[in-house]
Amino acid sequence: MPQVSFAADIKPLSRAIDISHMKRFNVELDNYTYMSNPNNATQVLAALSPHDGEPPTMPPGGPYWNEAQLALFLQWQNDGYQP
Ligand code: HEM
């Protein structure tokens, strides 16, 4: 599989409402520079992932990302944050 790309694969996973609501909290889901910072990407993935049987914290109340979407995000990180 070609390397996972932010523009083609990752950015489209966030809805317009996610992007606009999170800007208020300085979480820039549509911004490659923000998202390709490993600390930011790791926090975003943690917010989207279930923990200890609890649902993800983000987006509040869902719809939550499925396993394939979470795996794609992790692959993007492992591929070295391709734009
Ligand atoms: C670093 C990661 C994130 C942090 C720290 C964070 C933090 C927050 C906080 C503090 C709120 C407001 C309080 C609340 O409703 O719980 C919020 C709301 C929200 N977040 Fe996030 N969030 C993160 C990632 C995300 C992601 C990845 C998405 C979706 C792809 C998302 C979607 C939303 C939405 C839709 C709201 C609803 C706001 C509203 O109803 O007005 N967030 N987030």
Tab-separated table of N, CA, C and O in Angstrom, residues 18-45:
chain	number	residue	atom	x	y	z
A	18	ASP	N	-16.099	18.875	13.473
A	18	ASP	CA	-14.969	18.556	14.360
A	18	ASP	C	-13.889	19.627	14.216
A	18	ASP	O	-13.346	20.117	15.215
A	19	ILE	N	-13.587	19.953	12.967
A	19	ILE	CA	-12.517	20.920	12.703
A	19	ILE	C	-12.870	22.272	13.311
A	19	ILE	O	-12.070	22.882	14.022
A	20	SER	N	-14.106	22.732	13.078
A	20	SER	CA	-14.451	24.070	13.564
A	20	SER	C	-14.561	24.095	15.089
A	20	SER	O	-14.070	25.034	15.716
A	21	HIS	N	-15.131	23.044	15.710
A	21	HIS	CA	-15.268	23.070	17.164
A	21	HIS	C	-13.923	22.963	17.864
A	21	HIS	O	-13.732	23.555	18.910
A	22	MET	N	-13.015	22.197	17.311
A	22	MET	CA	-11.750	22.012	18.011
A	22	MET	C	-10.800	23.200	17.854
A	22	MET	O	-9.886	23.343	18.658
A	23	LYS	N	-11.010	24.056	16.867
A	23	LYS	CA	-10.140	25.232	16.728
A	23	LYS	C	-10.204	26.107	17.976
A	23	LYS	O	-9.206	26.691	18.377
A	24	ARG	N	-11.392	26.152	18.607
A	24	ARG	CA	-11.546	26.924	19.851
A	24	ARG	C	-10.598	26.462	20.939
A	24	ARG	O	-10.271	27.197	21.847
A	25	PHE	N	-10.232	25.185	20.889
A	25	PHE	CA	-9.344	24.627	21.915
A	25	PHE	C	-7.924	24.485	21.373
A	25	PHE	O	-7.112	23.745	21.933
A	26	ASN	N	-7.649	25.199	20.271
A	26	ASN	CA	-6.310	25.170	19.661
A	26	ASN	C	-5.889	23.769	19.234
A	26	ASN	O	-4.701	23.444	19.251
A	27	VAL	N	-6.860	22.935	18.890
A	27	VAL	CA	-6.577	21.628	18.281
A	27	VAL	C	-6.950	21.777	16.808
A	27	VAL	O	-8.123	21.948	16.474
A	28	GLU	N	-5.949	21.767	15.933
A	28	GLU	CA	-6.157	22.104	14.515
A	28	GLU	C	-6.132	20.843	13.663
A	28	GLU	O	-5.119	20.468	13.090
A	29	LEU	N	-7.300	20.207	13.588
A	29	LEU	CA	-7.399	18.900	12.940
A	29	LEU	C	-7.149	18.963	11.430
A	29	LEU	O	-6.856	17.938	10.825
A	30	ASP	N	-7.287	20.155	10.847
A	30	ASP	CA	-7.083	20.294	9.391
A	30	ASP	C	-5.707	20.866	9.049
A	30	ASP	O	-5.442	21.133	7.878
A	31	ASN	N	-4.859	21.057	10.051
A	31	ASN	CA	-3.584	21.750	9.847
A	31	ASN	C	-2.433	20.740	9.897
A	31	ASN	O	-2.144	20.164	10.957
A	32	TYR	N	-1.783	20.538	8.754
A	32	TYR	CA	-0.701	19.539	8.682
A	32	TYR	C	0.417	19.859	9.669
A	32	TYR	O	0.949	18.947	10.315
A	33	THR	N	0.780	21.128	9.792
A	33	THR	CA	1.892	21.483	10.687
A	33	THR	C	1.558	21.102	12.130
A	33	THR	O	2.386	20.545	12.849
A	34	TYR	N	0.325	21.379	12.540
A	34	TYR	CA	-0.105	21.006	13.892
A	34	TYR	C	-0.135	19.486	14.044
A	34	TYR	O	0.406	18.924	15.000
A	35	MET	N	-0.785	18.825	13.098
A	35	MET	CA	-1.031	17.390	13.238
A	35	MET	C	0.235	16.555	13.102
A	35	MET	O	0.315	15.453	13.652
A	36	SER	N	1.226	17.049	12.346
A	36	SER	CA	2.442	16.265	12.153
A	36	SER	C	3.429	16.442	13.307
A	36	SER	O	4.503	15.830	13.296
A	37	ASN	N	3.068	17.240	14.307
A	37	ASN	CA	3.836	17.274	15.553
A	37	ASN	C	3.466	15.993	16.317
A	37	ASN	O	2.296	15.782	16.652
A	38	PRO	N	4.436	15.111	16.583
A	38	PRO	CA	4.104	13.818	17.174
A	38	PRO	C	3.335	13.922	18.495
A	38	PRO	O	2.458	13.093	18.760
A	39	ASN	N	3.619	14.932	19.304
A	39	ASN	CA	2.875	15.074	20.563
A	39	ASN	C	1.410	15.349	20.286
A	39	ASN	O	0.524	14.782	20.939
A	40	ASN	N	1.141	16.241	19.327
A	40	ASN	CA	-0.248	16.565	18.996
A	40	ASN	C	-0.956	15.358	18.396
A	40	ASN	O	-2.104	15.051	18.758
A	41	ALA	N	-0.297	14.673	17.471
A	41	ALA	CA	-0.924	13.513	16.825
A	41	ALA	C	-1.256	12.438	17.852
A	41	ALA	O	-2.323	11.811	17.797
A	42	THR	N	-0.355	12.222	18.793
A	42	THR	CA	-0.578	11.192	19.803
A	42	THR	C	-1.753	11.563	20.708
A	42	THR	O	-2.570	10.707	21.062
A	43	GLN	N	-1.876	12.849	21.044
A	43	GLN	CA	-3.021	13.283	21.867
A	43	GLN	C	-4.337	13.145	21.103
A	43	GLN	O	-5.362	12.765	21.687
A	44	VAL	N	-4.303	13.480	19.826
A	44	VAL	CA	-5.515	13.358	19.008
A	44	VAL	C	-5.941	11.894	18.928
A	44	VAL	O	-7.115	11.553	19.143
A	45	LEU	N	-4.979	11.004	18.654
A	45	LEU	CA	-5.329	9.586	18.551
A	45	LEU	C	-5.851	9.055	19.886
A	45	LEU	O	-6.808	8.266	19.915
